[in-house]
Amino acid sequence: MSSYLDQILASIRERNEAMKVALGPNDTSRLVAQRGDSPRGFAAAVSPSTDRILIVGEIKNATPDGGIIRDDFDAGSIARDLQASGAVALSVATESQFYQGSLDDLQSARENTHIPVLRKDFIIDPYQVPRSYGAGADAILVIVRAVPDDGVLQQIFDAAENIHLDVLTEVNDERDCERLLKIGQNAPNALRVVGVSSRNLDTFQIDLSRPAKLAAFFSDATTLLTLGGIKTRADIQTIADSCPRLNRFVIGRGLLRAKYPGDALSALLKAEE
């Protein structure tokens, strides 16, 4: 039986090819040229030297393993709420089939805030990079496991660097880390901000001991964010105790299942005081 990731990637590949045929090879160049502003600095927002907890609020309508998260989903409203409550940046899921997201959600979140907004999707083709830029993304998520070809992965990082689009690079196991360190020799932006995930991409199960093991692969020059399954202050403390460098988190469902996501974020941050 295929994993969640296998199913998602098969669907993404099919949709990418259809998009290329429909839009043509020149569409991405036009989108880059027509963007009316410069990206807000995602890497700068998550990288200040601090011992305090920093949280990137994640906005998504659904997940492959959990279904719809909230019935009153409004990306713009949630974005305003999370920004007001202390999020340093936002991550917005735009994948339509499994996460019920869209680029409209990303644009709505960005229009309603002044902090950086990352496009959370499955970027597996360099073609998707300028399309993300043209749609208003300030950064993109690149999941190492989703791109098995090192050459294509290098092209994705190069495409982002060429248009000054920040990257959050996600690793899920030791092999991902080894591949990324190799590619990072020729693509410095690949190692600028790395997300160490607690999630098993085959089963989507969470292991909070995993991020610290993955963090050990990277030097202090890399800003590390913890991804996947962080819901409570106890989860944050477990991660931080396992590795003092891990004080930056991307949190989604743990906030979005609350009636007021901003209040849930405030509670997590105030628990530190």
PDB file of N, CA and C in Angstrom, residues 27-104:
ATOM      1  N   ASP A  27       4.838  31.528 -18.958  1.00  0.00           N
ATOM      2  CA  ASP A  27       3.947  32.064 -17.930  1.00  0.00           C
ATOM      3  C   ASP A  27       4.712  32.460 -16.673  1.00  0.00           C
ATOM      4  N   THR A  28       5.675  31.650 -16.260  1.00  0.00           N
ATOM      5  CA  THR A  28       6.387  31.931 -15.020  1.00  0.00           C
ATOM      6  C   THR A  28       7.214  33.211 -15.131  1.00  0.00           C
ATOM      7  N   SER A  29       7.837  33.429 -16.272  1.00  0.00           N
ATOM      8  CA  SER A  29       8.610  34.657 -16.462  1.00  0.00           C
ATOM      9  C   SER A  29       7.714  35.881 -16.361  1.00  0.00           C
ATOM     10  N   ARG A  30       6.520  35.783 -16.914  1.00  0.00           N
ATOM     11  CA  ARG A  30       5.577  36.900 -16.850  1.00  0.00           C
ATOM     12  C   ARG A  30       5.156  37.179 -15.411  1.00  0.00           C
ATOM     13  N   LEU A  31       4.910  36.107 -14.634  1.00  0.00           N
ATOM     14  CA  LEU A  31       4.487  36.284 -13.251  1.00  0.00           C
ATOM     15  C   LEU A  31       5.570  36.941 -12.409  1.00  0.00           C
ATOM     16  N   VAL A  32       6.821  36.525 -12.617  1.00  0.00           N
ATOM     17  CA  VAL A  32       7.928  37.126 -11.869  1.00  0.00           C
ATOM     18  C   VAL A  32       8.031  38.608 -12.194  1.00  0.00           C
ATOM     19  N   ALA A  33       7.929  38.926 -13.470  1.00  0.00           N
ATOM     20  CA  ALA A  33       8.074  40.323 -13.900  1.00  0.00           C
ATOM     21  C   ALA A  33       6.932  41.192 -13.391  1.00  0.00           C
ATOM     22  N   GLN A  34       5.755  40.626 -13.226  1.00  0.00           N
ATOM     23  CA  GLN A  34       4.592  41.417 -12.851  1.00  0.00           C
ATOM     24  C   GLN A  34       4.384  41.549 -11.348  1.00  0.00           C
ATOM     25  N   ARG A  35       5.150  40.815 -10.557  1.00  0.00           N
ATOM     26  CA  ARG A  35       4.959  40.937  -9.102  1.00  0.00           C
ATOM     27  C   ARG A  35       5.226  42.375  -8.675  1.00  0.00           C
ATOM     28  N   GLY A  36       4.351  42.912  -7.860  1.00  0.00           N
ATOM     29  CA  GLY A  36       4.417  44.335  -7.550  1.00  0.00           C
ATOM     30  C   GLY A  36       5.272  44.709  -6.360  1.00  0.00           C
ATOM     31  N   ASP A  37       5.783  43.729  -5.621  1.00  0.00           N
ATOM     32  CA  ASP A  37       6.613  44.059  -4.467  1.00  0.00           C
ATOM     33  C   ASP A  37       7.701  43.002  -4.309  1.00  0.00           C
ATOM     34  N   SER A  38       8.610  43.241  -3.380  1.00  0.00           N
ATOM     35  CA  SER A  38       9.675  42.290  -3.087  1.00  0.00           C
ATOM     36  C   SER A  38       9.233  41.364  -1.965  1.00  0.00           C
ATOM     37  N   PRO A  39       9.786  40.171  -1.903  1.00  0.00           N
ATOM     38  CA  PRO A  39       9.428  39.263  -0.813  1.00  0.00           C
ATOM     39  C   PRO A  39       9.812  39.834   0.556  1.00  0.00           C
ATOM     40  N   ARG A  40       8.958  39.614   1.521  1.00  0.00           N
ATOM     41  CA  ARG A  40       9.292  39.905   2.904  1.00  0.00           C
ATOM     42  C   ARG A  40      10.293  38.837   3.359  1.00  0.00           C
ATOM     43  N   GLY A  41      11.239  39.211   4.161  1.00  0.00           N
ATOM     44  CA  GLY A  41      12.327  38.305   4.507  1.00  0.00           C
ATOM     45  C   GLY A  41      11.933  37.239   5.518  1.00  0.00           C
ATOM     46  N   PHE A  42      11.635  36.038   5.021  1.00  0.00           N
ATOM     47  CA  PHE A  42      11.275  34.939   5.916  1.00  0.00           C
ATOM     48  C   PHE A  42      12.478  34.498   6.741  1.00  0.00           C
ATOM     49  N   ALA A  43      13.625  34.308   6.077  1.00  0.00           N
ATOM     50  CA  ALA A  43      14.822  33.850   6.796  1.00  0.00           C
ATOM     51  C   ALA A  43      15.205  34.833   7.894  1.00  0.00           C
ATOM     52  N   ALA A  44      15.132  36.120   7.602  1.00  0.00           N
ATOM     53  CA  ALA A  44      15.476  37.129   8.606  1.00  0.00           C
ATOM     54  C   ALA A  44      14.492  37.099   9.776  1.00  0.00           C
ATOM     55  N   ALA A  45      13.220  36.845   9.497  1.00  0.00           N
ATOM     56  CA  ALA A  45      12.198  36.863  10.545  1.00  0.00           C
ATOM     57  C   ALA A  45      12.375  35.719  11.543  1.00  0.00           C
ATOM     58  N   VAL A  46      12.873  34.587  11.070  1.00  0.00           N
ATOM     59  CA  VAL A  46      12.993  33.423  11.955  1.00  0.00           C
ATOM     60  C   VAL A  46      14.397  33.242  12.509  1.00  0.00           C
ATOM     61  N   SER A  47      15.327  34.119  12.134  1.00  0.00           N
ATOM     62  CA  SER A  47      16.732  33.907  12.471  1.00  0.00           C
ATOM     63  C   SER A  47      17.343  34.810  13.526  1.00  0.00           C
ATOM     64  N   PRO A  48      16.612  35.717  14.173  1.00  0.00           N
ATOM     65  CA  PRO A  48      17.290  36.568  15.155  1.00  0.00           C
ATOM     66  C   PRO A  48      17.874  35.746  16.297  1.00  0.00           C
ATOM     67  N   SER A  49      19.002  36.204  16.819  1.00  0.00           N
ATOM     68  CA  SER A  49      19.628  35.515  17.942  1.00  0.00           C
ATOM     69  C   SER A  49      18.805  35.770  19.198  1.00  0.00           C
ATOM     70  N   THR A  50      18.207  34.727  19.738  1.00  0.00           N
ATOM     71  CA  THR A  50      17.339  34.870  20.903  1.00  0.00           C
ATOM     72  C   THR A  50      17.200  33.533  21.605  1.00  0.00           C
ATOM     73  N   ASP A  51      17.000  33.584  22.899  1.00  0.00           N
ATOM     74  CA  ASP A  51      16.702  32.377  23.674  1.00  0.00           C
ATOM     75  C   ASP A  51      15.201  32.170  23.821  1.00  0.00           C
ATOM     76  N   ARG A  52      14.423  33.131  23.366  1.00  0.00           N
ATOM     77  CA  ARG A  52      12.974  33.043  23.497  1.00  0.00           C
ATOM     78  C   ARG A  52      12.390  32.103  22.444  1.00  0.00           C
ATOM     79  N   ILE A  53      11.199  31.629  22.714  1.00  0.00           N
ATOM     80  CA  ILE A  53      10.486  30.785  21.762  1.00  0.00           C
ATOM     81  C   ILE A  53       9.939  31.652  20.628  1.00  0.00           C
ATOM     82  N   LEU A  54      10.186  31.238  19.389  1.00  0.00           N
ATOM     83  CA  LEU A  54       9.621  31.890  18.211  1.00  0.00           C
ATOM     84  C   LEU A  54       8.692  30.904  17.513  1.00  0.00           C
ATOM     85  N   ILE A  55       7.539  31.399  17.080  1.00  0.00           N
ATOM     86  CA  ILE A  55       6.561  30.510  16.456  1.00  0.00           C
ATOM     87  C   ILE A  55       6.113  31.055  15.101  1.00  0.00           C
ATOM     88  N   VAL A  56       6.175  30.179  14.104  1.00  0.00           N
ATOM     89  CA  VAL A  56       5.581  30.423  12.792  1.00  0.00           C
ATOM     90  C   VAL A  56       4.204  29.769  12.818  1.00  0.00           C
ATOM     91  N   GLY A  57       3.165  30.556  12.613  1.00  0.00           N
ATOM     92  CA  GLY A  57       1.810  30.021  12.625  1.00  0.00           C
ATOM     93  C   GLY A  57       1.459  29.411  11.277  1.00  0.00           C
ATOM     94  N   GLU A  58       0.987  28.178  11.316  1.00  0.00           N
ATOM     95  CA  GLU A  58       0.648  27.490  10.060  1.00  0.00           C
ATOM     96  C   GLU A  58      -0.862  27.498   9.839  1.00  0.00           C
ATOM     97  N   ILE A  59      -1.241  27.851   8.623  1.00  0.00           N
ATOM     98  CA  ILE A  59      -2.649  27.969   8.254  1.00  0.00           C
ATOM     99  C   ILE A  59      -2.970  26.916   7.204  1.00  0.00           C
ATOM    100  N   LYS A  60      -3.860  26.011   7.557  1.00  0.00           N
ATOM    101  CA  LYS A  60      -4.248  24.958   6.606  1.00  0.00           C
ATOM    102  C   LYS A  60      -5.669  24.528   6.916  1.00  0.00           C
ATOM    103  N   ASN A  61      -6.387  24.144   5.876  1.00  0.00           N
ATOM    104  CA  ASN A  61      -7.802  23.808   6.001  1.00  0.00           C
ATOM    105  C   ASN A  61      -8.007  22.349   6.379  1.00  0.00           C
ATOM    106  N   ALA A  62      -7.038  21.497   6.030  1.00  0.00           N
ATOM    107  CA  ALA A  62      -7.178  20.063   6.271  1.00  0.00           C
ATOM    108  C   ALA A  62      -5.798  19.428   6.262  1.00  0.00           C
ATOM    109  N   THR A  63      -5.737  18.146   6.656  1.00  0.00           N
ATOM    110  CA  THR A  63      -4.504  17.361   6.551  1.00  0.00           C
ATOM    111  C   THR A  63      -4.850  15.988   5.984  1.00  0.00           C
ATOM    112  N   PRO A  64      -3.874  15.300   5.375  1.00  0.00           N
ATOM    113  CA  PRO A  64      -4.169  13.986   4.795  1.00  0.00           C
ATOM    114  C   PRO A  64      -4.607  12.958   5.827  1.00  0.00           C
ATOM    115  N   ASP A  65      -4.073  13.060   7.052  1.00  0.00           N
ATOM    116  CA  ASP A  65      -4.357  12.056   8.069  1.00  0.00           C
ATOM    117  C   ASP A  65      -5.470  12.458   9.030  1.00  0.00           C
ATOM    118  N   GLY A  66      -5.919  13.727   8.961  1.00  0.00           N
ATOM    119  CA  GLY A  66      -6.915  14.174   9.932  1.00  0.00           C
ATOM    120  C   GLY A  66      -8.156  14.809   9.349  1.00  0.00           C
ATOM    121  N   GLY A  67      -8.167  15.048   8.037  1.00  0.00           N
ATOM    122  CA  GLY A  67      -9.329  15.659   7.410  1.00  0.00           C
ATOM    123  C   GLY A  67      -9.451  17.142   7.715  1.00  0.00           C
ATOM    124  N   ILE A  68     -10.684  17.661   7.577  1.00  0.00           N
ATOM    125  CA  ILE A  68     -10.946  19.084   7.786  1.00  0.00           C
ATOM    126  C   ILE A  68     -10.637  19.467   9.234  1.00  0.00           C
ATOM    127  N   ILE A  69      -9.954  20.597   9.405  1.00  0.00           N
ATOM    128  CA  ILE A  69      -9.545  21.035  10.738  1.00  0.00           C
ATOM    129  C   ILE A  69     -10.597  21.921  11.390  1.00  0.00           C
ATOM    130  N   ARG A  70     -11.142  22.885  10.629  1.00  0.00           N
ATOM    131  CA  ARG A  70     -12.172  23.750  11.201  1.00  0.00           C
ATOM    132  C   ARG A  70     -13.170  24.136  10.117  1.00  0.00           C
ATOM    133  N   ASP A  71     -14.436  24.196  10.489  1.00  0.00           N
ATOM    134  CA  ASP A  71     -15.498  24.473   9.524  1.00  0.00           C
ATOM    135  C   ASP A  71     -15.549  25.941   9.118  1.00  0.00           C
ATOM    136  N   ASP A  72     -15.058  26.829   9.979  1.00  0.00           N
ATOM    137  CA  ASP A  72     -15.135  28.270   9.695  1.00  0.00           C
ATOM    138  C   ASP A  72     -13.807  28.801   9.169  1.00  0.00           C
ATOM    139  N   PHE A  73     -13.135  28.011   8.340  1.00  0.00           N
ATOM    140  CA  PHE A  73     -11.802  28.374   7.867  1.00  0.00           C
ATOM    141  C   PHE A  73     -11.834  29.651   7.034  1.00  0.00           C
ATOM    142  N   ASP A  74     -10.991  30.619   7.431  1.00  0.00           N
ATOM    143  CA  ASP A  74     -10.824  31.880   6.708  1.00  0.00           C
ATOM    144  C   ASP A  74      -9.364  32.279   6.864  1.00  0.00           C
ATOM    145  N   ALA A  75      -8.581  32.069   5.807  1.00  0.00           N
ATOM    146  CA  ALA A  75      -7.133  32.253   5.905  1.00  0.00           C
ATOM    147  C   ALA A  75      -6.754  33.668   6.327  1.00  0.00           C
ATOM    148  N   GLY A  76      -7.413  34.662   5.770  1.00  0.00           N
ATOM    149  CA  GLY A  76      -7.092  36.048   6.091  1.00  0.00           C
ATOM    150  C   GLY A  76      -7.365  36.377   7.542  1.00  0.00           C
ATOM    151  N   SER A  77      -8.502  35.943   8.049  1.00  0.00           N
ATOM    152  CA  SER A  77      -8.865  36.211   9.438  1.00  0.00           C
ATOM    153  C   SER A  77      -7.913  35.512  10.405  1.00  0.00           C
ATOM    154  N   ILE A  78      -7.588  34.262  10.109  1.00  0.00           N
ATOM    155  CA  ILE A  78      -6.659  33.520  10.967  1.00  0.00           C
ATOM    156  C   ILE A  78      -5.284  34.174  10.930  1.00  0.00           C
ATOM    157  N   ALA A  79      -4.852  34.612   9.760  1.00  0.00           N
ATOM    158  CA  ALA A  79      -3.549  35.268   9.627  1.00  0.00           C
ATOM    159  C   ALA A  79      -3.470  36.517  10.500  1.00  0.00           C
ATOM    160  N   ARG A  80      -4.498  37.351  10.454  1.00  0.00           N
ATOM    161  CA  ARG A  80      -4.524  38.557  11.287  1.00  0.00           C
ATOM    162  C   ARG A  80      -4.433  38.194  12.761  1.00  0.00           C
ATOM    163  N   ASP A  81      -5.184  37.169  13.142  1.00  0.00           N
ATOM    164  CA  ASP A  81      -5.236  36.740  14.533  1.00  0.00           C
ATOM    165  C   ASP A  81      -3.863  36.256  15.001  1.00  0.00           C
ATOM    166  N   LEU A  82      -3.205  35.442  14.185  1.00  0.00           N
ATOM    167  CA  LEU A  82      -1.908  34.898  14.579  1.00  0.00           C
ATOM    168  C   LEU A  82      -0.834  35.981  14.618  1.00  0.00           C
ATOM    169  N   GLN A  83      -0.868  36.904  13.660  1.00  0.00           N
ATOM    170  CA  GLN A  83       0.093  37.999  13.671  1.00  0.00           C
ATOM    171  C   GLN A  83      -0.069  38.840  14.941  1.00  0.00           C
ATOM    172  N   ALA A  84      -1.296  39.167  15.277  1.00  0.00           N
ATOM    173  CA  ALA A  84      -1.559  39.998  16.453  1.00  0.00           C
ATOM    174  C   ALA A  84      -1.133  39.314  17.746  1.00  0.00           C
ATOM    175  N   SER A  85      -1.076  37.997  17.714  1.00  0.00           N
ATOM    176  CA  SER A  85      -0.754  37.240  18.921  1.00  0.00           C
ATOM    177  C   SER A  85       0.718  36.848  19.018  1.00  0.00           C
ATOM    178  N   GLY A  86       1.532  37.294  18.047  1.00  0.00           N
ATOM    179  CA  GLY A  86       2.967  37.106  18.205  1.00  0.00           C
ATOM    180  C   GLY A  86       3.662  36.193  17.228  1.00  0.00           C
ATOM    181  N   ALA A  87       2.968  35.698  16.201  1.00  0.00           N
ATOM    182  CA  ALA A  87       3.655  34.879  15.193  1.00  0.00           C
ATOM    183  C   ALA A  87       4.686  35.725  14.456  1.00  0.00           C
ATOM    184  N   VAL A  88       5.890  35.178  14.249  1.00  0.00           N
ATOM    185  CA  VAL A  88       6.933  35.929  13.543  1.00  0.00           C
ATOM    186  C   VAL A  88       6.808  35.779  12.037  1.00  0.00           C
ATOM    187  N   ALA A  89       6.074  34.764  11.601  1.00  0.00           N
ATOM    188  CA  ALA A  89       5.832  34.524  10.176  1.00  0.00           C
ATOM    189  C   ALA A  89       4.668  33.548  10.076  1.00  0.00           C
ATOM    190  N   LEU A  90       4.215  33.329   8.850  1.00  0.00           N
ATOM    191  CA  LEU A  90       3.110  32.403   8.601  1.00  0.00           C
ATOM    192  C   LEU A  90       3.510  31.375   7.560  1.00  0.00           C
ATOM    193  N   SER A  91       2.927  30.205   7.662  1.00  0.00           N
ATOM    194  CA  SER A  91       3.063  29.155   6.659  1.00  0.00           C
ATOM    195  C   SER A  91       1.653  28.799   6.201  1.00  0.00           C
ATOM    196  N   VAL A  92       1.391  28.883   4.904  1.00  0.00           N
ATOM    197  CA  VAL A  92       0.039  28.654   4.394  1.00  0.00           C
ATOM    198  C   VAL A  92       0.049  27.478   3.417  1.00  0.00           C
ATOM    199  N   ALA A  93      -0.746  26.461   3.715  1.00  0.00           N
ATOM    200  CA  ALA A  93      -0.849  25.294   2.846  1.00  0.00           C
ATOM    201  C   ALA A  93      -1.648  25.644   1.605  1.00  0.00           C
ATOM    202  N   THR A  94      -1.076  25.386   0.431  1.00  0.00           N
ATOM    203  CA  THR A  94      -1.751  25.708  -0.822  1.00  0.00           C
ATOM    204  C   THR A  94      -2.106  24.471  -1.641  1.00  0.00           C
ATOM    205  N   GLU A  95      -1.740  23.286  -1.173  1.00  0.00           N
ATOM    206  CA  GLU A  95      -2.056  22.054  -1.902  1.00  0.00           C
ATOM    207  C   GLU A  95      -3.556  21.800  -1.801  1.00  0.00           C
ATOM    208  N   SER A  96      -4.208  21.536  -2.944  1.00  0.00           N
ATOM    209  CA  SER A  96      -5.665  21.555  -2.983  1.00  0.00           C
ATOM    210  C   SER A  96      -6.340  20.236  -2.650  1.00  0.00           C
ATOM    211  N   GLN A  97      -5.759  19.113  -3.007  1.00  0.00           N
ATOM    212  CA  GLN A  97      -6.462  17.839  -2.868  1.00  0.00           C
ATOM    213  C   GLN A  97      -6.410  17.279  -1.454  1.00  0.00           C
ATOM    214  N   PHE A  98      -5.252  17.307  -0.841  1.00  0.00           N
ATOM    215  CA  PHE A  98      -5.074  16.673   0.466  1.00  0.00           C
ATOM    216  C   PHE A  98      -5.135  17.661   1.626  1.00  0.00           C
ATOM    217  N   TYR A  99      -4.820  18.937   1.344  1.00  0.00           N
ATOM    218  CA  TYR A  99      -4.834  19.964   2.389  1.00  0.00           C
ATOM    219  C   TYR A  99      -5.949  20.980   2.193  1.00  0.00           C
ATOM    220  N   GLN A 100      -6.711  20.845   1.095  1.00  0.00           N
ATOM    221  CA  GLN A 100      -7.841  21.739   0.812  1.00  0.00           C
ATOM    222  C   GLN A 100      -7.412  23.199   0.797  1.00  0.00           C
ATOM    223  N   GLY A 101      -6.170  23.455   0.334  1.00  0.00           N
ATOM    224  CA  GLY A 101      -5.652  24.814   0.294  1.00  0.00           C
ATOM    225  C   GLY A 101      -5.627  25.367  -1.116  1.00  0.00           C
ATOM    226  N   SER A 102      -5.167  26.615  -1.244  1.00  0.00           N
ATOM    227  CA  SER A 102      -5.078  27.262  -2.545  1.00  0.00           C
ATOM    228  C   SER A 102      -4.139  28.449  -2.461  1.00  0.00           C
ATOM    229  N   LEU A 103      -3.708  28.920  -3.617  1.00  0.00           N
ATOM    230  CA  LEU A 103      -2.922  30.141  -3.647  1.00  0.00           C
ATOM    231  C   LEU A 103      -3.748  31.346  -3.202  1.00  0.00           C
ATOM    232  N   ASP A 104      -5.064  31.257  -3.344  1.00  0.00           N
ATOM    233  CA  ASP A 104      -5.932  32.329  -2.828  1.00  0.00           C
ATOM    234  C   ASP A 104      -5.783  32.451  -1.311  1.00  0.00           C
TER     235      ASP A 104
END
